[in-house]
PDB file of C-alpha atoms in Angstrom:
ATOM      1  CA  UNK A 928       0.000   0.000   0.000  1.00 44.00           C
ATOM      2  CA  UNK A 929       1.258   3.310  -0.967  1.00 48.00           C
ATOM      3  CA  UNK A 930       1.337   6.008   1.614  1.00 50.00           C
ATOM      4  CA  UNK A 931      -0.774   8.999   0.741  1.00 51.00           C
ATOM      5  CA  UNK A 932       1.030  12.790   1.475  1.00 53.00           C
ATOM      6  CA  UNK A 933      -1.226  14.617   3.455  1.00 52.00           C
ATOM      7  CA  UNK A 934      -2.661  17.747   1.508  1.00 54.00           C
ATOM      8  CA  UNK A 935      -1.563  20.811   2.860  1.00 57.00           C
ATOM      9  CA  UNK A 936      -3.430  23.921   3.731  1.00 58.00           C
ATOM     10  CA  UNK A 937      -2.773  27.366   3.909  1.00 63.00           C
ATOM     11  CA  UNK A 938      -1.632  26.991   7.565  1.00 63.00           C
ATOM     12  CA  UNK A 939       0.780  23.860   8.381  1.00 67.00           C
ATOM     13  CA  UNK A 940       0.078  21.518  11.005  1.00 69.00           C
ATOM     14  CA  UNK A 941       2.932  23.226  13.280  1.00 68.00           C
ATOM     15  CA  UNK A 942       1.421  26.539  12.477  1.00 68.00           C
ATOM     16  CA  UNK A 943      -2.003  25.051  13.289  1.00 67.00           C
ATOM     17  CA  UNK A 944      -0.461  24.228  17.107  1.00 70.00           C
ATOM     18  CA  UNK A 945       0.785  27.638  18.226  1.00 73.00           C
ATOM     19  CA  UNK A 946      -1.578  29.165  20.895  1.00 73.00           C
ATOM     20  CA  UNK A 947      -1.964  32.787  18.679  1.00 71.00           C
ATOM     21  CA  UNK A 948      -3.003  30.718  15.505  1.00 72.00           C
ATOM     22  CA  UNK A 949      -5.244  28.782  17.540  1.00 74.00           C
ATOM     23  CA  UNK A 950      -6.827  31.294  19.456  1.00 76.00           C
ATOM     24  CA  UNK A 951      -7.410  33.340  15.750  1.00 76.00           C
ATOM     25  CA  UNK A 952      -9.114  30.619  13.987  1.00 78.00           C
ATOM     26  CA  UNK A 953     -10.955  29.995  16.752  1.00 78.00           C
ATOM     27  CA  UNK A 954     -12.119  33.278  17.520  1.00 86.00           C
ATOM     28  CA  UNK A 955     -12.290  33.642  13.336  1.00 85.00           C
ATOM     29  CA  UNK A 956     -14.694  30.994  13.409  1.00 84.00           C
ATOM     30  CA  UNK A 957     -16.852  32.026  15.975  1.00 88.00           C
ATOM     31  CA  UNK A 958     -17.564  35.339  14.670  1.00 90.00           C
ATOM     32  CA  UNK A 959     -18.371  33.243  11.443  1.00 90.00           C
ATOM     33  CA  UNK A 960     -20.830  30.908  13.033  1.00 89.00           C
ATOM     34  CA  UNK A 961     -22.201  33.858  14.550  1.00 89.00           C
ATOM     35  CA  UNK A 962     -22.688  36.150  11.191  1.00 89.00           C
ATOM     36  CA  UNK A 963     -24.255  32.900   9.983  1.00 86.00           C
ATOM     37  CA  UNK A 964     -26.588  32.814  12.494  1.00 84.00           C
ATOM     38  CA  UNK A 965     -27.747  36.395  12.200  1.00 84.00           C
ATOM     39  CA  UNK A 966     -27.845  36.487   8.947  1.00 83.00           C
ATOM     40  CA  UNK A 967     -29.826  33.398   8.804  1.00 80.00           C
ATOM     41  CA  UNK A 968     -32.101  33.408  12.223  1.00 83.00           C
ATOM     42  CA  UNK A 969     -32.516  37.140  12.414  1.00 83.00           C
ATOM     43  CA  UNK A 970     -35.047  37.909   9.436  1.00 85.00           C
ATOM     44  CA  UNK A 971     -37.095  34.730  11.290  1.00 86.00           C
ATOM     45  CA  UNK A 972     -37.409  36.282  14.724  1.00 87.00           C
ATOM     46  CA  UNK A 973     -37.748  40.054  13.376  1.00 87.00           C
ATOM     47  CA  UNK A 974     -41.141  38.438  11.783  1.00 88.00           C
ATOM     48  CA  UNK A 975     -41.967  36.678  15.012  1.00 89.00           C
ATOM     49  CA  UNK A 976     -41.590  39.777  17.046  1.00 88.00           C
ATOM     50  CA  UNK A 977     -43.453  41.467  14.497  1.00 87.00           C
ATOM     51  CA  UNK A 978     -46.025  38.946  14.958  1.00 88.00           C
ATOM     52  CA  UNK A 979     -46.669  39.251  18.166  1.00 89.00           C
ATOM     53  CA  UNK A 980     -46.238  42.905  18.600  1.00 88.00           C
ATOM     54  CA  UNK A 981     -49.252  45.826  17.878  1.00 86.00           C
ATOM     55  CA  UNK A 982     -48.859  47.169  15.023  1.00 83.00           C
ATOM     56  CA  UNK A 983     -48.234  51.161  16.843  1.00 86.00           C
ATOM     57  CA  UNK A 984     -45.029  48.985  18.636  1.00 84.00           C
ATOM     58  CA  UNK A 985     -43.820  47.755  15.631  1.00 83.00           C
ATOM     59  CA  UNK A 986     -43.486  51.389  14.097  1.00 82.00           C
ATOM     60  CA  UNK A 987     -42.271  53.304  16.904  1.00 83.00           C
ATOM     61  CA  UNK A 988     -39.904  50.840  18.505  1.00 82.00           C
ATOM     62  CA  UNK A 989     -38.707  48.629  15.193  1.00 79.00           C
ATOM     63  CA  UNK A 990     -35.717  47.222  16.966  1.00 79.00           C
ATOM     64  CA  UNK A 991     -36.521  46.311  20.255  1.00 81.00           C
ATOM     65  CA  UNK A 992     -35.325  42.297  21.215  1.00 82.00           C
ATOM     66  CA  UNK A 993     -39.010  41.805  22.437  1.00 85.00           C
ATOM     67  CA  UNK A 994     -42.168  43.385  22.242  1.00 84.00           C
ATOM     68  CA  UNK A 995     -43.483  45.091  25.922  1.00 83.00           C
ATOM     69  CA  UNK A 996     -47.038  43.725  24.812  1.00 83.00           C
ATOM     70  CA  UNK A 997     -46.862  40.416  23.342  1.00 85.00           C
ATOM     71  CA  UNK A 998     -50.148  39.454  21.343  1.00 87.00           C
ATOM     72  CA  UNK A 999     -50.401  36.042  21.066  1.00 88.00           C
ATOM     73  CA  UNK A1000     -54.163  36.446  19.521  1.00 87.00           C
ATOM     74  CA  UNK A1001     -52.272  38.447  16.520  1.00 88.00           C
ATOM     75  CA  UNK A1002     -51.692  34.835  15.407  1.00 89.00           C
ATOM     76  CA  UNK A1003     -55.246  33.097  15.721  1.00 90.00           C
ATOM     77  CA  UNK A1004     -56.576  36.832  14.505  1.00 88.00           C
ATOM     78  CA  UNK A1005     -54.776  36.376  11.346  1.00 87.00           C
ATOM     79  CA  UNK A1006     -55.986  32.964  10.873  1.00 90.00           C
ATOM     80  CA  UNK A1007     -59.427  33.776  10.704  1.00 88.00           C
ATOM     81  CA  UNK A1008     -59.813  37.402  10.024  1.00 87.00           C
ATOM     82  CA  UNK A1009     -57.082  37.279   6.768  1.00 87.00           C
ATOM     83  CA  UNK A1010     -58.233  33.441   6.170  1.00 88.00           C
ATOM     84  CA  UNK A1011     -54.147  32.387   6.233  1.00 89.00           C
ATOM     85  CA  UNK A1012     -56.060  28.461   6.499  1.00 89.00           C
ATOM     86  CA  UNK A1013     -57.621  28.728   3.607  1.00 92.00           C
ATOM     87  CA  UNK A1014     -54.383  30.630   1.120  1.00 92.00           C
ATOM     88  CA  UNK A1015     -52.515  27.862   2.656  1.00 92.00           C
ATOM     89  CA  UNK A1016     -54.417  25.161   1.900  1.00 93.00           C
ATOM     90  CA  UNK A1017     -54.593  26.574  -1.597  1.00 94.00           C
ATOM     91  CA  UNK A1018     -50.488  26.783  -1.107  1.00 94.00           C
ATOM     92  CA  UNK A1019     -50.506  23.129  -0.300  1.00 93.00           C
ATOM     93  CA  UNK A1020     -52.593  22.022  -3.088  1.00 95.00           C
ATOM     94  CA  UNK A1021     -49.993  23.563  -5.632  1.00 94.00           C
ATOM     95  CA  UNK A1022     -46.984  22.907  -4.116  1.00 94.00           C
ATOM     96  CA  UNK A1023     -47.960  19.251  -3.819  1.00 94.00           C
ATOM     97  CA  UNK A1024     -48.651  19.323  -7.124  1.00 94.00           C
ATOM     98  CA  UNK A1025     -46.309  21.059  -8.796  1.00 94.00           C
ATOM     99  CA  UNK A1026     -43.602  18.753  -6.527  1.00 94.00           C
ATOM    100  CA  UNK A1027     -45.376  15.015  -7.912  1.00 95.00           C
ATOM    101  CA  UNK A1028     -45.074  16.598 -11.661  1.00 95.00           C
ATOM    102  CA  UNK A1029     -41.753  17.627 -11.688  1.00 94.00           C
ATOM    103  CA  UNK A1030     -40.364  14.563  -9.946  1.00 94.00           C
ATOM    104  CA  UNK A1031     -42.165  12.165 -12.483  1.00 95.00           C
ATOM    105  CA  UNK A1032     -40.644  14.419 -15.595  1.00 93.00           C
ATOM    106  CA  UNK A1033     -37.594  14.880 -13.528  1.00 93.00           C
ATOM    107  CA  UNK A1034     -37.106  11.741 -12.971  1.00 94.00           C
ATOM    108  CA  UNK A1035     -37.997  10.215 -15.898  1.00 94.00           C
ATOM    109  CA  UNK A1036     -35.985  12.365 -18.420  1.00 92.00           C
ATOM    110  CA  UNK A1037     -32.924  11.656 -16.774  1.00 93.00           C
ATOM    111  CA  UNK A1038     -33.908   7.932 -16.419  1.00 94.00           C
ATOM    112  CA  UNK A1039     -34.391   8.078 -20.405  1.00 92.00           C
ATOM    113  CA  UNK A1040     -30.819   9.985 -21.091  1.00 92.00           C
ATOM    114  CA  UNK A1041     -29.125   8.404 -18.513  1.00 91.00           C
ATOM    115  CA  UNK A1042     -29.749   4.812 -18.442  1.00 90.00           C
ATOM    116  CA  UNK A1043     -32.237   3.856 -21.231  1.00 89.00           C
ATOM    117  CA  UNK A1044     -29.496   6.164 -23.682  1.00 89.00           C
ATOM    118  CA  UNK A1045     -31.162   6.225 -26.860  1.00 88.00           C
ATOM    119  CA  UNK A1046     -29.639   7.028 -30.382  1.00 89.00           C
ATOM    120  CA  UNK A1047     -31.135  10.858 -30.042  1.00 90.00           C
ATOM    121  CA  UNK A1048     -30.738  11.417 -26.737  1.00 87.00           C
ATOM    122  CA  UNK A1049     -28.056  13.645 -27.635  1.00 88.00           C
ATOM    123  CA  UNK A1050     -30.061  15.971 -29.236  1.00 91.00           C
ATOM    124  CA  UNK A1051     -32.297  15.788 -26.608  1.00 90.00           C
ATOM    125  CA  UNK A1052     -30.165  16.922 -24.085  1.00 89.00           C
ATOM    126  CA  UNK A1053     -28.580  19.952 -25.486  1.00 90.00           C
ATOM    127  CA  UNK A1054     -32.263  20.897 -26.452  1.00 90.00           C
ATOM    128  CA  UNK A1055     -32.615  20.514 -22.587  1.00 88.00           C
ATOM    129  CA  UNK A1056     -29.364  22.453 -21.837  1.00 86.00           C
ATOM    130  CA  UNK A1057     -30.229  25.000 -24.065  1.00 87.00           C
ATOM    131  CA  UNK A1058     -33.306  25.947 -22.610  1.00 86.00           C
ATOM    132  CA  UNK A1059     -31.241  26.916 -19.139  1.00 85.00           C
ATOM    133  CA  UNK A1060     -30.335  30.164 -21.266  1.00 85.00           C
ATOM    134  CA  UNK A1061     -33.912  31.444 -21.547  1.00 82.00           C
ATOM    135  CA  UNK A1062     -35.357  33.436 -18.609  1.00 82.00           C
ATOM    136  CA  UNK A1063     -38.841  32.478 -17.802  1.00 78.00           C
ATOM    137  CA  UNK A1064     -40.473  35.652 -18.176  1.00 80.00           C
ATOM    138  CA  UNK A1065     -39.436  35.226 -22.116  1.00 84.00           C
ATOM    139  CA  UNK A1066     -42.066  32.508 -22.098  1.00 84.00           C
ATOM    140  CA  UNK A1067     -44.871  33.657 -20.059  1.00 87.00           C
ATOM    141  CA  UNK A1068     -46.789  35.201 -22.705  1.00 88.00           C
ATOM    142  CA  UNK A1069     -46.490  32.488 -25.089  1.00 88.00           C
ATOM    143  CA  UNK A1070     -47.634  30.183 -21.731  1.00 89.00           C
ATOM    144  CA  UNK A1071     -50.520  32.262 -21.018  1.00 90.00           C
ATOM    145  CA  UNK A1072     -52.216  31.799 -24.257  1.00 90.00           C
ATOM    146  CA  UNK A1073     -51.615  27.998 -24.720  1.00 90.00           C
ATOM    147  CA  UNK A1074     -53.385  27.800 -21.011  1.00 90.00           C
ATOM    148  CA  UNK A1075     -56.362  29.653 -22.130  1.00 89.00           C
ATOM    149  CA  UNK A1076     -56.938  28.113 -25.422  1.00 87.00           C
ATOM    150  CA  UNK A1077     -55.337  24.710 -25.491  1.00 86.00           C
ATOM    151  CA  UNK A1078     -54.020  23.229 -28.965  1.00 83.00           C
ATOM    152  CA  UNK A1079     -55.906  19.795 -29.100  1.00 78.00           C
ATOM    153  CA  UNK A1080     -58.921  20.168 -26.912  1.00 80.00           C
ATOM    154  CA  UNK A1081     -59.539  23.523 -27.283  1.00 78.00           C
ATOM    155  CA  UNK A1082     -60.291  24.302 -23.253  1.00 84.00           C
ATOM    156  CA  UNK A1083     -58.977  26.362 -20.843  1.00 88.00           C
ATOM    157  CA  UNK A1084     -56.954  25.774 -18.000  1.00 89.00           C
ATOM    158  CA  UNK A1085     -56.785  29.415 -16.675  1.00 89.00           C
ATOM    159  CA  UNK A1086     -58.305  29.595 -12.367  1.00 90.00           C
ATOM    160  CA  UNK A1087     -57.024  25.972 -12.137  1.00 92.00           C
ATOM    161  CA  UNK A1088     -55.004  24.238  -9.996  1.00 93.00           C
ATOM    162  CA  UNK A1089     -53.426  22.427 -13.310  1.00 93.00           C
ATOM    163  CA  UNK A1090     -52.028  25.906 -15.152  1.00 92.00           C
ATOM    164  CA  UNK A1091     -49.263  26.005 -11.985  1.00 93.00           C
ATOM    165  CA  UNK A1092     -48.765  21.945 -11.846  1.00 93.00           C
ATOM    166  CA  UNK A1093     -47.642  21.272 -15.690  1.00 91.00           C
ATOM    167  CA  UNK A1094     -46.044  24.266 -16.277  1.00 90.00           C
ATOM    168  CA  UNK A1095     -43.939  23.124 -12.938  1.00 90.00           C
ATOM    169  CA  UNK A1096     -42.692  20.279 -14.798  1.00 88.00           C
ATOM    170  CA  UNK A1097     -40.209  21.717 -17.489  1.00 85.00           C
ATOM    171  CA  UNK A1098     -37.841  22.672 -14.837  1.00 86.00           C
ATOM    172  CA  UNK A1099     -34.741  21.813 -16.852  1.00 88.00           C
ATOM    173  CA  UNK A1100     -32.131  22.045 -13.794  1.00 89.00           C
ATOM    174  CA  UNK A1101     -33.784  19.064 -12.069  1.00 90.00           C
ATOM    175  CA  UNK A1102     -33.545  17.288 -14.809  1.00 91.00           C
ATOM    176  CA  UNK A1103     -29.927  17.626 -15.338  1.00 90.00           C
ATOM    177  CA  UNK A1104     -29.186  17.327 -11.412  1.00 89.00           C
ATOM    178  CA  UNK A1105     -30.790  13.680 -11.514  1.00 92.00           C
ATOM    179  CA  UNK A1106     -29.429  12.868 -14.603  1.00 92.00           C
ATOM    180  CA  UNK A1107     -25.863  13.684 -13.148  1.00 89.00           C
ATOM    181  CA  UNK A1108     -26.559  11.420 -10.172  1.00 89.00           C
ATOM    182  CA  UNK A1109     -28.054   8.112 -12.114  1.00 91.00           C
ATOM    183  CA  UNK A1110     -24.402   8.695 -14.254  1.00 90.00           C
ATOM    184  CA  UNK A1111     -22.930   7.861 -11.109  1.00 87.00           C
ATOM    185  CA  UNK A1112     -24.702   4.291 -10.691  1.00 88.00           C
ATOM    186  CA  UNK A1113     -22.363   0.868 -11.815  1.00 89.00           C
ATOM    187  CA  UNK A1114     -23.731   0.591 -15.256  1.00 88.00           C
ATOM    188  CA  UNK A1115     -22.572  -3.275 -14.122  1.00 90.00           C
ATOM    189  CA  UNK A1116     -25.828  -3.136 -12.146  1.00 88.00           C
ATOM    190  CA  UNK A1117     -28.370  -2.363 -15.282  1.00 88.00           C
ATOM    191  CA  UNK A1118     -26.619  -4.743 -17.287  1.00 89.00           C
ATOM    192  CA  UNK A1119     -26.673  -7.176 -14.496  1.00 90.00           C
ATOM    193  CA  UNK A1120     -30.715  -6.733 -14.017  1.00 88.00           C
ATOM    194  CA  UNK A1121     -30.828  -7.366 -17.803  1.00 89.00           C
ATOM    195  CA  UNK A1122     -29.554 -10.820 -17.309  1.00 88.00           C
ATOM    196  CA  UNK A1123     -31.712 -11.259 -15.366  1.00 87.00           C
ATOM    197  CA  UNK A1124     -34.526 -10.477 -17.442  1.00 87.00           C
ATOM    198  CA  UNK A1125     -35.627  -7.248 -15.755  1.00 87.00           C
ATOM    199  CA  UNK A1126     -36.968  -4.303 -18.097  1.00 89.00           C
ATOM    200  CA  UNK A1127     -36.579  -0.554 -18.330  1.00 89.00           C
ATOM    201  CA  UNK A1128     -39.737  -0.053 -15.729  1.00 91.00           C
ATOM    202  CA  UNK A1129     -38.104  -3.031 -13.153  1.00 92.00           C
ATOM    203  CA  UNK A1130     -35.154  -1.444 -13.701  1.00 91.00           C
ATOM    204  CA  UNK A1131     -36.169   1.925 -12.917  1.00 91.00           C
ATOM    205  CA  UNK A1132     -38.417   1.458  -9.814  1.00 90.00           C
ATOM    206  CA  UNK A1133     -36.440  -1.269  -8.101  1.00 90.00           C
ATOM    207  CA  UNK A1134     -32.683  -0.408  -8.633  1.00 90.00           C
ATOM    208  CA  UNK A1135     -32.500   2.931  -9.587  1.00 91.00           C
ATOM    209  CA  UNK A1136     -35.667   4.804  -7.590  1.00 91.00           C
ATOM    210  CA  UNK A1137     -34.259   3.365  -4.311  1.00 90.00           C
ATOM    211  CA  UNK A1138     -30.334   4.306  -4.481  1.00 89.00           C
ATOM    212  CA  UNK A1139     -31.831   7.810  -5.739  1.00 88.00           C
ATOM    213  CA  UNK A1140     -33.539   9.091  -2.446  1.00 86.00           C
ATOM    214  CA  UNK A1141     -30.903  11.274  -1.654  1.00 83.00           C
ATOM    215  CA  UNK A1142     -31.302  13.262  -4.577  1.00 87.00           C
ATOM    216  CA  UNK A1143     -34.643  13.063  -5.224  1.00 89.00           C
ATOM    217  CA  UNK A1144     -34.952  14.591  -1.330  1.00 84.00           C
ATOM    218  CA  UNK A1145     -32.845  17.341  -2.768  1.00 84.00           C
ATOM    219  CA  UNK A1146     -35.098  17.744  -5.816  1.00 89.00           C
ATOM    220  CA  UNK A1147     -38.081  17.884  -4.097  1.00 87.00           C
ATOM    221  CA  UNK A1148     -36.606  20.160  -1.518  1.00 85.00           C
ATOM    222  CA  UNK A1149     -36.067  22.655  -5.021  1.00 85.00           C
ATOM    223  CA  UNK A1150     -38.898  22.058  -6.057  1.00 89.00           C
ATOM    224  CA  UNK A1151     -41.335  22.753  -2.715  1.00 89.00           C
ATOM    225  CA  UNK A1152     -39.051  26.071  -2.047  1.00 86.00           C
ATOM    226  CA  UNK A1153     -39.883  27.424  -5.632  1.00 88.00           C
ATOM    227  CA  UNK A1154     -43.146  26.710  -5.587  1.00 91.00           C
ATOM    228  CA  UNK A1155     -44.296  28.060  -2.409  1.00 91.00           C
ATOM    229  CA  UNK A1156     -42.396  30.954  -2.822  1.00 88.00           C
ATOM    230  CA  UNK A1157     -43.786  31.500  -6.585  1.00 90.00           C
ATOM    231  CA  UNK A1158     -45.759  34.684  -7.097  1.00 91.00           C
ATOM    232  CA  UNK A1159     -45.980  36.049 -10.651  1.00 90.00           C
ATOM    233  CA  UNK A1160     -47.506  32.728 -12.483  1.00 92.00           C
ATOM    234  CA  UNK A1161     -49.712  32.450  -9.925  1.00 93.00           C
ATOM    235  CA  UNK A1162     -50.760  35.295 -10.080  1.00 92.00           C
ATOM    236  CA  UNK A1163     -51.287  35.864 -13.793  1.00 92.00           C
ATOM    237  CA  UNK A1164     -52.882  32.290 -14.149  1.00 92.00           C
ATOM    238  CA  UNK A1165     -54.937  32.245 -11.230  1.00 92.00           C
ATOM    239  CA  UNK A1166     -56.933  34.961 -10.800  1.00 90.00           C
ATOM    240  CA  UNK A1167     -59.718  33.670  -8.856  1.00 90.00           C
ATOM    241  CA  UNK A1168     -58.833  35.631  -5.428  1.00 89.00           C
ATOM    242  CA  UNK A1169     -60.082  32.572  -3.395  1.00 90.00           C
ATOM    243  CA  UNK A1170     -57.775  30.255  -5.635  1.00 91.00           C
ATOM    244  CA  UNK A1171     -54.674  32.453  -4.927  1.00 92.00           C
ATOM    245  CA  UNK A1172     -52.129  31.182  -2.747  1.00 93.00           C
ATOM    246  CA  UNK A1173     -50.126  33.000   0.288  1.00 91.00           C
ATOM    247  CA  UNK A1174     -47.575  34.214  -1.950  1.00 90.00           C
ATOM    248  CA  UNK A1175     -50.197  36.154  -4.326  1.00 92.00           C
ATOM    249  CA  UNK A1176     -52.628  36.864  -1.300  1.00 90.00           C
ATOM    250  CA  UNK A1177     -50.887  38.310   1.313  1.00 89.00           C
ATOM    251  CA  UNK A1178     -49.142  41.397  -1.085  1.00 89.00           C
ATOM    252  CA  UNK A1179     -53.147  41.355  -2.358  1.00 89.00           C
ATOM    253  CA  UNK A1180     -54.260  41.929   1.652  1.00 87.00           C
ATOM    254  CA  UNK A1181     -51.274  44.189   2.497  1.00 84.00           C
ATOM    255  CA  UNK A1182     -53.494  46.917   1.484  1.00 81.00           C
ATOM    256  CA  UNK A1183     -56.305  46.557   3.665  1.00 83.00           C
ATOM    257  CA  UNK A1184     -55.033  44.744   6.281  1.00 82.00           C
ATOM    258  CA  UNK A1185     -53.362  45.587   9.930  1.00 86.00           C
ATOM    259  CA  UNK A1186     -49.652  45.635   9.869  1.00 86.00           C
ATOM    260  CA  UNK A1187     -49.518  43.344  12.789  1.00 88.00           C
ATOM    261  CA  UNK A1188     -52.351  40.673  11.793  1.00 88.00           C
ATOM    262  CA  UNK A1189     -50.283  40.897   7.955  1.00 89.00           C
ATOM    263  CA  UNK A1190     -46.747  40.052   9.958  1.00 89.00           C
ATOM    264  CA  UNK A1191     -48.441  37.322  11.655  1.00 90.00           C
ATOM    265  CA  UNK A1192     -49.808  35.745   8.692  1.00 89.00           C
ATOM    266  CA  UNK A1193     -46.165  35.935   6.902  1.00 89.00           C
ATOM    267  CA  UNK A1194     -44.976  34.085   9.949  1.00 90.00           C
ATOM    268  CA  UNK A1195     -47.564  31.191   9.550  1.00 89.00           C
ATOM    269  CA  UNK A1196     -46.815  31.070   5.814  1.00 88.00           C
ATOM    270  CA  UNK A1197     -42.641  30.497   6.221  1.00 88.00           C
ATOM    271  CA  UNK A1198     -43.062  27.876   8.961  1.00 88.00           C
ATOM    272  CA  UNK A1199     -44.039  24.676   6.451  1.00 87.00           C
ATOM    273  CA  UNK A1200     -41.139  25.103   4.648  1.00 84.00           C
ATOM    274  CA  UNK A1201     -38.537  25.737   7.379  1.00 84.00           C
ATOM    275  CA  UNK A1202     -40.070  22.517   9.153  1.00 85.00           C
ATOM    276  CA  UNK A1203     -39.755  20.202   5.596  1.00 81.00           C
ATOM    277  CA  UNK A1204     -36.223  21.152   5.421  1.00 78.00           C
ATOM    278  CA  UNK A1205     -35.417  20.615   8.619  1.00 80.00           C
ATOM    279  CA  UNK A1206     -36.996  17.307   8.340  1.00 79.00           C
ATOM    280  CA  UNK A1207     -35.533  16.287   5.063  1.00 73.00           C
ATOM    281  CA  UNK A1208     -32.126  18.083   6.025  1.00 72.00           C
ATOM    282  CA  UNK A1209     -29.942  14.829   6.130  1.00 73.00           C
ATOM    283  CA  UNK A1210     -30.725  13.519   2.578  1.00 67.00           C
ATOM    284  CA  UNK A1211     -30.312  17.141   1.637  1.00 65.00           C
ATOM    285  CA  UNK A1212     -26.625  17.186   2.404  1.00 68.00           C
ATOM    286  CA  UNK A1213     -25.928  13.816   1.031  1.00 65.00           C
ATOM    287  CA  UNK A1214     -27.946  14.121  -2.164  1.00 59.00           C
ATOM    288  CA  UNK A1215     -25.543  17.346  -2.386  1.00 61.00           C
ATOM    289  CA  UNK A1216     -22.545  15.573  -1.614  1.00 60.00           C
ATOM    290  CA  UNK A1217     -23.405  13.180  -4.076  1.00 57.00           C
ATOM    291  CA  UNK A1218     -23.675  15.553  -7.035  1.00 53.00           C
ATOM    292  CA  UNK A1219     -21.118  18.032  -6.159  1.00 50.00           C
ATOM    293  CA  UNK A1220     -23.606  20.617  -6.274  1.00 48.00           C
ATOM    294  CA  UNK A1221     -22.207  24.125  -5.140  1.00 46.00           C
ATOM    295  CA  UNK A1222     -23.241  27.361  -4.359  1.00 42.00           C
TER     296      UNK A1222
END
């Protein structure tokens, strides 16, 4: 066995081991950790204290730590008063959506380029690449029309929950991210399932599927953030007010409503997707580790 030379840093290891070095990382690293954490945690609890605080508070004393009258009832106010329940459960409908379409093109594009590898798949994937050039907003006009007149049937999709869900699904970085990964599966593995007289859908759903969770957690992790964050297709397809979700609704009810109650329904509408990455935070970081996806 060959010895492997240790890489070296900027800093040596005897550099590493003097008590001023050591005491500047460290403190370097802190104050690091720290800016992280403000930068990070500190738009969170601004709209938490806003949440709880009257609105008069809120403008006269914008940076105190804590309000000096906390309103809890700001929070059950803006439940029922702005209907938050019902914009999020409109949020949830679309999101959920919008996350099961892209996953199945997603996931089956890159299945088809990566492992099924036909003769024009090729072509197919610089078409794919090449559409990563053209901002969305290039399209949206062109989008809007095919959803209210549709080519073949000749309907209209416009006020439906469908106009956000299929136009979710040509999302060509996902593609490319899972295609990246499923390179990185043994092609000894396909060929071996071939033997044995599996086919492209065995293939697919019982080797490939189930080594592909960490990705596909980062994928849907993409895909949930975007959509629940998504305002101007929403918006221009939906425009049934009671149809809208939070993201369209809340700048709608900024107008009429109380500063604090409007605060308080912000608050409600970040917490589902600060608790599905926190729950889905492990395959996150190895899906990313996996891909060598930066920045």
């Amino acid at each position: 066995m060959t010895e492997q030379t240790p890489t070296r840093g900027v800093l040596s290891e005897a550099e590493r081991r003097r008590p001023g070095t050591r005491f500047g990382l460290g403190t370097t690293r802190t104050l690091l950790i720290l800016a992280l954490v403000l930068e990070g945690a500190g738009p969170i609890y601004w709209i938490f204290k806003g949440a709880v605080s009257s609105t008069q508070e809120s403008l006269h004393h914008p940076l105190a730590l804590w309000p000096a009258d906390v309103r809890w009832s700001n929070l059950t106010s803006a439940w029922t008063s702005l209907e938050i329940g019902k914009y999020l459960l409109n949020t949830v409908v679309l999101v959920g959506g919008s996350l099961v379409v892209q996953l199945f093109v997603a996931t089956t594009g890159a299945y088809a380029l990566s492992v099924l590898r036909p003769t024009y798949g090729k072509y197919v994937y610089g078409a794919v690449l090449a559409t990563l050039f053209l901002p969305g907003t290039v399209s949206m006009v062109s989008l809007y029309l095919t959803i209210l007149d549709l080519p073949v049937t000749g309907g209209s999709l416009a006020n439906t929950p469908m106009a956000v869900w299929l136009p979710a699904g040509a999302h060509a970085f996902n593609v490319l991210l899972i295609k990246q990964f499923f390179d990185g599966i043994p092609r000894e593995l396909f060929e071996a399932a071939r033997l044995d007289g599996a086919g492209p859908w065995r293939i697919l759903t019982r080797i490939v599927l189930p080594m592909s969770r960490p990705i596909l957690a980062v994928v849907s992790l993409l895909a949930v953030m975007n959509a629940w964050k998504d305002f101007l297709w929403p918006m221009i397809a939906i425009t049934d007010t009671q149809s809208q979700p939070l993201a369209v609704a809340l700048p709608r009810l900024a107008d009429t409503s109380d500063q604090s109650l409007l605060i308080a329904g912000m608050l409600i509408a970040i917490i589902p997707p600060v608790l599905v990455f926190l729950f889905f935070q492990r395959q996150i970081v190895r899906g990313i580790a996996f891909t060598g996806l930066k920045g």
